Structures are given as C-alpha cells and as structure tokens.
Amino acid sequence: MSADSLFRLDGKVCVVTGSLGLLGREHLRALGGQGAKLVVTDRDHDACVAFARELEGMGLEALAHGADVTNKADVERLEQAILAKLGRIDVLVNNAALDEKVEAKAGPELLEASKFENLSVETFRRALDVNVTGVFLASQVLGRSMVARKRGSIVNVASTYGLVAPDQSLYRDKEGRQMFYKSAAYPTTKGAVVQLTRYLASYWGPLGIRVNALCPGGVSNGQNEDFVVRYSAKTPLGRLANREDYHGAVVYLASDASAYMTGAMLVVDGGFTAC
Ligand SMILES: NC(=O)c1ccc[n+]([C@@H]2O[C@H](COP(=O)([O-])OP(=O)(O)OC[C@H]3O[C@@H](n4cnc5c(N)ncnc54)[C@H](O)[C@@H]3O)[C@@H](O)[C@H]2O)c1
C-alpha cells in the first residue's frame, strides 16, 4: 500500500460527536476529504441536517442524526439510524464536550464563580457527565458493531489539559489582574478521557479495535488579545492552533496510517506541553 493510500478512508463510516462545534466541523471535513461516509451528530437534530447539507454541497456523503451523548437511549437510536442507513461503523470520534471558553465575558462574577473554592458541584458534575460519561456511552453503544466486526478506530478528543494543569497566569489581563480561573472541571474530565482511552485500548486491542486520544492545544477563536499574547509566548511555535491544524492528526488516527497505534496520546499543541 502506498503511503498516500494509507490515509484514505473510502467508504468508511465515520461518526463525529459534537459535530456542530468549532472542531467537530473540521474533523468531518478532514475525514470526508479522504472519502469517508460522514455521520453528523450533535444535540440539535435540525442543525445537524443543515450541516450535513452543507457537506453534501461540498461533494461529501453525510447522514445527520441528533443525539445527546449523555443519554443512552438517544445514542442507541443514533446507532440504529447509522446501521439502518449505512450498515456499519468504522470510526468514532468522541469529540463532544463542555468547556468554559476564554472568549466568554470576563467580569467580577465570573472570577468569583471560577475559583475552585466556589465552583458549583453542578458545573463539575455536568462536565463529568458530558466529557467522560458521554465518551463512555458513545464508545459502549457505537463500539458494539466494531466488536461484532472485530475492527474499528476510536479517537477520543482529550486536551493538553488532560496532560498538564492549566497555567492560571494565562487568564490575566495586561495589568496582571486575574480575569477568571480555568476551572478544575475541564482538566479533570480530560485526564479521565486519557485513562479511559488506555483502558479501552487494552480491553479491545485483542479484537483489533484501536483506541487513541488526540490532545489538541488551544484553538484561535476570537479570544482577547491578552490571552493570545500570553498563550503564544508560552508555546514554542508562537501561536494558537488554527482550526484546520488537526485535520492531519484526525485522519491519521482514523485511518490505517496508524494501524499499529493504540492506547496512545497524539499531542498536537505547538509544543505547549513540551516546556
Ligand atoms: N477549542 C479548543 O481550543 C480545544 C482545545 C483542546 C481540546 N479541545 C477539545 O476538542 C473538542 C471540540 O472542541 P470545540 O472547541 O469544537 O468545542 P465546541 O464547544 O465548539 O463544540 C462542542 C460540541 O459538542 C456538543 N455537545 C455538548 N454537549 C453535548 C451532548 N451532551 N451531546 C452531544 N453533543 C454535545 C455541542 O453542542 C458543540 O457543538 C472538545 O472535546 C474539546 O474539549 C478543544
């Protein structure tokens, strides 16, 4: 097989949870570009349909089906819809997650609420539910047809914050005032995703199902200038990621190009965690 054809996904059914977010749309465009049949899934069914039409307008094949990854019955309906229309599942990208965006309005209330001492248990539990239980449920339900066929690739989207703790000085303004604290919820969940990835890689490896994690760094998305300057200075490549910067990594993990890789973390972060 030539190196180029190793990355092809012709006819492979690829599901991306959280399809409608900043990166979910990019993962779909990247996988579709290699010939995959795409499954667009997020909470809002009608918005999934609209995005699937957009992908079809680009010459890609896309099925839309809304589902909440924290709801097992919903994920089972998603599985049934995929199997009825496309007959199989080859790749699952567990991408849906909740995160506090830096571009969210900062202010004294946010600063107080974001302190560890004040973080609400509801916020913490909700993050665990979507970011961890959602990965558990989607893998359990959508993984069973992979188990039956004894092949498949699962890509869990973790984060640099699954590997290192947030440097809270990134979230200060020019004068050095803390704008807010990155909460304990997100890094905790992403650390759990890394460990669930290892668990499933070990558990399903004998069946030929590969499970890896992609650990992206921060993506440029209209964040305030203070943050961009501080983040860039802390990153050897000197910038935030562009939203297209993960295309290669997602295709690599989904495809046979990574056939001998499982239980691994692919860190694509401009060097953020190297120093
Ligand atoms: N954007 C970044 O800077 C960055 C950096 C590192 C890692 N990541 C990770 O990449 C992934 C995508 O991030 P993003 O920036 O595109 O996030 P985003 O917030 O733009 O998109 C997340 C998507 O998940 C969906 N979602 C949330 N809860 C859901 C649920 N219960 N069921 C189904 N869908 C649900 C949302 O509707 C949204 O469309 C996440 O796992 C995130 O943690 C992002």
Short mmCIF file of N, CA and C in Angstrom, two decimals, residues 85-169:
data_model
loop_
_atom_site.label_atom_id
_atom_site.label_comp_id
_atom_site.label_asym_id
_atom_site.label_seq_id
_atom_site.Cartn_x
_atom_site.Cartn_y
_atom_site.Cartn_z
N LYS A 85 -29.03 2.84 7.79
CA LYS A 85 -28.75 3.58 6.54
C LYS A 85 -27.38 3.25 5.95
N LEU A 86 -26.41 2.99 6.81
CA LEU A 86 -25.04 2.84 6.28
C LEU A 86 -24.44 1.46 6.57
N GLY A 87 -25.09 0.70 7.47
CA GLY A 87 -24.73 -0.71 7.66
C GLY A 87 -23.54 -1.00 8.56
N ARG A 88 -22.78 0.01 8.94
CA ARG A 88 -21.58 -0.28 9.76
C ARG A 88 -21.04 1.00 10.39
N ILE A 89 -20.15 0.84 11.32
CA ILE A 89 -19.45 1.98 11.91
C ILE A 89 -17.97 1.62 11.93
N ASP A 90 -17.16 2.41 11.27
CA ASP A 90 -15.72 2.14 11.21
C ASP A 90 -14.92 3.01 12.16
N VAL A 91 -15.36 4.26 12.30
CA VAL A 91 -14.58 5.23 13.08
C VAL A 91 -15.53 6.03 13.96
N LEU A 92 -15.17 6.17 15.22
CA LEU A 92 -15.92 7.03 16.13
C LEU A 92 -14.97 8.09 16.67
N VAL A 93 -15.30 9.35 16.46
CA VAL A 93 -14.51 10.43 17.05
C VAL A 93 -15.33 11.00 18.20
N ASN A 94 -14.90 10.72 19.42
CA ASN A 94 -15.59 11.25 20.61
C ASN A 94 -15.09 12.66 20.85
N ASN A 95 -15.82 13.61 20.29
CA ASN A 95 -15.37 15.00 20.26
C ASN A 95 -16.24 15.93 21.11
N ALA A 96 -17.50 15.52 21.38
CA ALA A 96 -18.42 16.40 22.12
C ALA A 96 -17.87 16.66 23.52
N ALA A 97 -17.95 17.88 23.96
CA ALA A 97 -17.50 18.21 25.32
C ALA A 97 -18.02 19.58 25.71
N LEU A 98 -18.00 19.82 27.01
CA LEU A 98 -18.29 21.15 27.54
C LEU A 98 -16.97 21.75 28.00
N ASP A 99 -16.77 23.00 27.68
CA ASP A 99 -15.56 23.71 28.14
C ASP A 99 -15.97 25.15 28.42
N GLU A 100 -15.26 25.77 29.35
CA GLU A 100 -15.51 27.20 29.54
C GLU A 100 -14.62 27.91 28.52
N LYS A 101 -15.23 28.69 27.65
CA LYS A 101 -14.45 29.36 26.62
C LYS A 101 -13.80 30.62 27.20
N VAL A 102 -12.56 30.83 26.83
CA VAL A 102 -11.85 32.03 27.30
C VAL A 102 -12.53 33.28 26.76
N GLU A 103 -13.17 33.11 25.56
CA GLU A 103 -13.78 34.28 24.97
C GLU A 103 -15.10 34.66 25.66
N ALA A 104 -15.53 33.82 26.62
CA ALA A 104 -16.73 34.17 27.40
C ALA A 104 -16.44 35.46 28.16
N LYS A 105 -17.46 36.22 28.39
CA LYS A 105 -17.29 37.53 29.04
C LYS A 105 -16.66 37.39 30.41
N ALA A 106 -15.54 38.07 30.60
CA ALA A 106 -14.93 38.07 31.93
C ALA A 106 -15.58 39.16 32.77
N GLY A 107 -15.46 39.06 34.08
CA GLY A 107 -16.03 40.07 34.97
C GLY A 107 -15.92 39.56 36.39
N PRO A 108 -16.19 40.42 37.38
CA PRO A 108 -16.01 40.03 38.78
C PRO A 108 -16.81 38.78 39.17
N GLU A 109 -18.02 38.66 38.59
CA GLU A 109 -18.86 37.50 38.95
C GLU A 109 -18.24 36.20 38.45
N LEU A 110 -17.75 36.25 37.21
CA LEU A 110 -17.13 35.06 36.61
C LEU A 110 -15.87 34.70 37.39
N LEU A 111 -15.10 35.73 37.77
CA LEU A 111 -13.87 35.50 38.52
C LEU A 111 -14.18 34.76 39.83
N GLU A 112 -15.17 35.24 40.55
CA GLU A 112 -15.54 34.61 41.84
C GLU A 112 -16.05 33.18 41.62
N ALA A 113 -16.95 33.04 40.63
CA ALA A 113 -17.58 31.73 40.40
C ALA A 113 -16.54 30.70 39.94
N SER A 114 -15.47 31.17 39.28
CA SER A 114 -14.50 30.22 38.71
C SER A 114 -13.46 29.75 39.73
N LYS A 115 -13.42 30.41 40.90
CA LYS A 115 -12.46 29.96 41.92
C LYS A 115 -12.80 28.54 42.37
N PHE A 116 -11.78 27.74 42.58
CA PHE A 116 -12.02 26.35 42.99
C PHE A 116 -12.92 26.30 44.22
N GLU A 117 -12.69 27.22 45.14
CA GLU A 117 -13.45 27.23 46.39
C GLU A 117 -14.94 27.45 46.15
N ASN A 118 -15.28 28.08 45.02
CA ASN A 118 -16.68 28.42 44.75
C ASN A 118 -17.31 27.59 43.63
N LEU A 119 -16.51 26.81 42.95
CA LEU A 119 -17.02 26.08 41.77
C LEU A 119 -18.22 25.22 42.17
N SER A 120 -19.31 25.37 41.43
CA SER A 120 -20.52 24.63 41.86
C SER A 120 -20.37 23.15 41.52
N VAL A 121 -20.92 22.33 42.38
CA VAL A 121 -20.87 20.89 42.16
C VAL A 121 -21.67 20.53 40.91
N GLU A 122 -22.70 21.35 40.60
CA GLU A 122 -23.49 21.08 39.39
C GLU A 122 -22.62 21.27 38.14
N THR A 123 -21.82 22.32 38.12
CA THR A 123 -20.94 22.56 36.97
C THR A 123 -19.95 21.41 36.82
N PHE A 124 -19.39 21.00 37.96
CA PHE A 124 -18.41 19.91 37.94
C PHE A 124 -19.06 18.61 37.44
N ARG A 125 -20.25 18.31 37.95
CA ARG A 125 -20.94 17.06 37.57
C ARG A 125 -21.35 17.08 36.10
N ARG A 126 -21.80 18.23 35.64
CA ARG A 126 -22.25 18.34 34.25
C ARG A 126 -21.06 18.08 33.31
N ALA A 127 -19.90 18.63 33.66
CA ALA A 127 -18.71 18.41 32.82
C ALA A 127 -18.33 16.93 32.81
N LEU A 128 -18.40 16.29 33.97
CA LEU A 128 -18.09 14.85 34.02
C LEU A 128 -19.09 14.07 33.15
N ASP A 129 -20.35 14.49 33.21
CA ASP A 129 -21.41 13.77 32.50
C ASP A 129 -21.17 13.82 30.98
N VAL A 130 -20.94 15.02 30.46
CA VAL A 130 -20.77 15.14 29.00
C VAL A 130 -19.39 14.62 28.59
N ASN A 131 -18.35 15.10 29.24
CA ASN A 131 -16.98 14.86 28.75
C ASN A 131 -16.47 13.45 29.03
N VAL A 132 -16.98 12.83 30.09
CA VAL A 132 -16.49 11.48 30.43
C VAL A 132 -17.59 10.44 30.18
N THR A 133 -18.76 10.62 30.82
CA THR A 133 -19.83 9.63 30.62
C THR A 133 -20.25 9.60 29.16
N GLY A 134 -20.21 10.75 28.49
CA GLY A 134 -20.55 10.80 27.06
C GLY A 134 -19.61 9.95 26.23
N VAL A 135 -18.32 9.98 26.55
CA VAL A 135 -17.34 9.16 25.83
C VAL A 135 -17.56 7.68 26.15
N PHE A 136 -17.85 7.41 27.41
CA PHE A 136 -18.15 6.03 27.85
C PHE A 136 -19.34 5.48 27.06
N LEU A 137 -20.45 6.24 27.05
CA LEU A 137 -21.68 5.75 26.41
C LEU A 137 -21.53 5.60 24.90
N ALA A 138 -20.96 6.61 24.25
CA ALA A 138 -20.82 6.53 22.79
C ALA A 138 -19.90 5.36 22.42
N SER A 139 -18.84 5.15 23.20
CA SER A 139 -17.92 4.04 22.91
C SER A 139 -18.63 2.70 23.14
N GLN A 140 -19.37 2.62 24.24
CA GLN A 140 -20.07 1.36 24.56
C GLN A 140 -21.09 1.00 23.49
N VAL A 141 -21.92 1.99 23.12
CA VAL A 141 -23.03 1.70 22.21
C VAL A 141 -22.54 1.63 20.75
N LEU A 142 -21.77 2.62 20.31
CA LEU A 142 -21.36 2.63 18.90
C LEU A 142 -20.20 1.67 18.67
N GLY A 143 -19.52 1.29 19.78
CA GLY A 143 -18.41 0.35 19.66
C GLY A 143 -18.87 -1.09 19.47
N ARG A 144 -20.15 -1.38 19.78
CA ARG A 144 -20.53 -2.80 19.74
C ARG A 144 -20.56 -3.37 18.32
N SER A 145 -20.82 -2.52 17.32
CA SER A 145 -20.76 -3.07 15.95
C SER A 145 -19.29 -3.24 15.54
N MET A 146 -18.41 -2.47 16.15
CA MET A 146 -16.97 -2.68 15.89
C MET A 146 -16.54 -4.02 16.51
N VAL A 147 -17.07 -4.28 17.70
CA VAL A 147 -16.76 -5.55 18.37
C VAL A 147 -17.24 -6.72 17.50
N ALA A 148 -18.46 -6.57 16.95
CA ALA A 148 -19.01 -7.65 16.13
C ALA A 148 -18.15 -7.88 14.88
N ARG A 149 -17.64 -6.79 14.30
CA ARG A 149 -16.85 -6.93 13.06
C ARG A 149 -15.36 -7.11 13.33
N LYS A 150 -14.98 -6.98 14.60
CA LYS A 150 -13.57 -7.10 15.01
C LYS A 150 -12.66 -6.12 14.28
N ARG A 151 -13.15 -4.90 14.11
CA ARG A 151 -12.27 -3.84 13.64
C ARG A 151 -12.92 -2.48 13.86
N GLY A 152 -12.08 -1.45 13.93
CA GLY A 152 -12.60 -0.11 14.12
C GLY A 152 -11.55 0.76 14.77
N SER A 153 -11.78 2.07 14.69
CA SER A 153 -10.86 3.02 15.32
C SER A 153 -11.67 4.04 16.10
N ILE A 154 -11.32 4.21 17.35
CA ILE A 154 -11.98 5.23 18.17
C ILE A 154 -10.94 6.31 18.48
N VAL A 155 -11.34 7.55 18.25
CA VAL A 155 -10.45 8.69 18.53
C VAL A 155 -11.12 9.53 19.61
N ASN A 156 -10.54 9.55 20.78
CA ASN A 156 -11.09 10.35 21.86
C ASN A 156 -10.39 11.71 21.88
N VAL A 157 -11.19 12.76 21.80
CA VAL A 157 -10.56 14.08 21.81
C VAL A 157 -10.38 14.51 23.26
N ALA A 158 -9.13 14.48 23.71
CA ALA A 158 -8.80 14.94 25.07
C ALA A 158 -8.35 16.39 24.96
N SER A 159 -7.21 16.72 25.53
CA SER A 159 -6.73 18.11 25.51
C SER A 159 -5.34 18.15 26.14
N THR A 160 -4.63 19.20 25.87
CA THR A 160 -3.38 19.42 26.63
C THR A 160 -3.71 19.44 28.13
N TYR A 161 -4.93 19.91 28.46
CA TYR A 161 -5.32 19.95 29.87
C TYR A 161 -5.71 18.58 30.42
N GLY A 162 -5.60 17.56 29.60
CA GLY A 162 -5.65 16.20 30.13
C GLY A 162 -4.27 15.73 30.55
N LEU A 163 -3.25 16.51 30.19
CA LEU A 163 -1.86 16.12 30.44
C LEU A 163 -1.18 17.03 31.45
N VAL A 164 -1.51 18.30 31.40
CA VAL A 164 -0.90 19.26 32.34
C VAL A 164 -2.02 20.11 32.95
N ALA A 165 -1.72 20.71 34.09
CA ALA A 165 -2.71 21.59 34.72
C ALA A 165 -2.71 22.94 34.01
N PRO A 166 -3.83 23.64 34.05
CA PRO A 166 -3.86 24.99 33.47
C PRO A 166 -2.88 25.92 34.20
N ASP A 167 -2.16 26.69 33.42
CA ASP A 167 -1.33 27.75 33.99
C ASP A 167 -2.26 28.96 34.13
N GLN A 168 -2.67 29.25 35.37
CA GLN A 168 -3.71 30.28 35.57
C GLN A 168 -3.23 31.67 35.17
N SER A 169 -1.91 31.85 35.01
CA SER A 169 -1.43 33.19 34.62
C SER A 169 -1.82 33.51 33.17
#
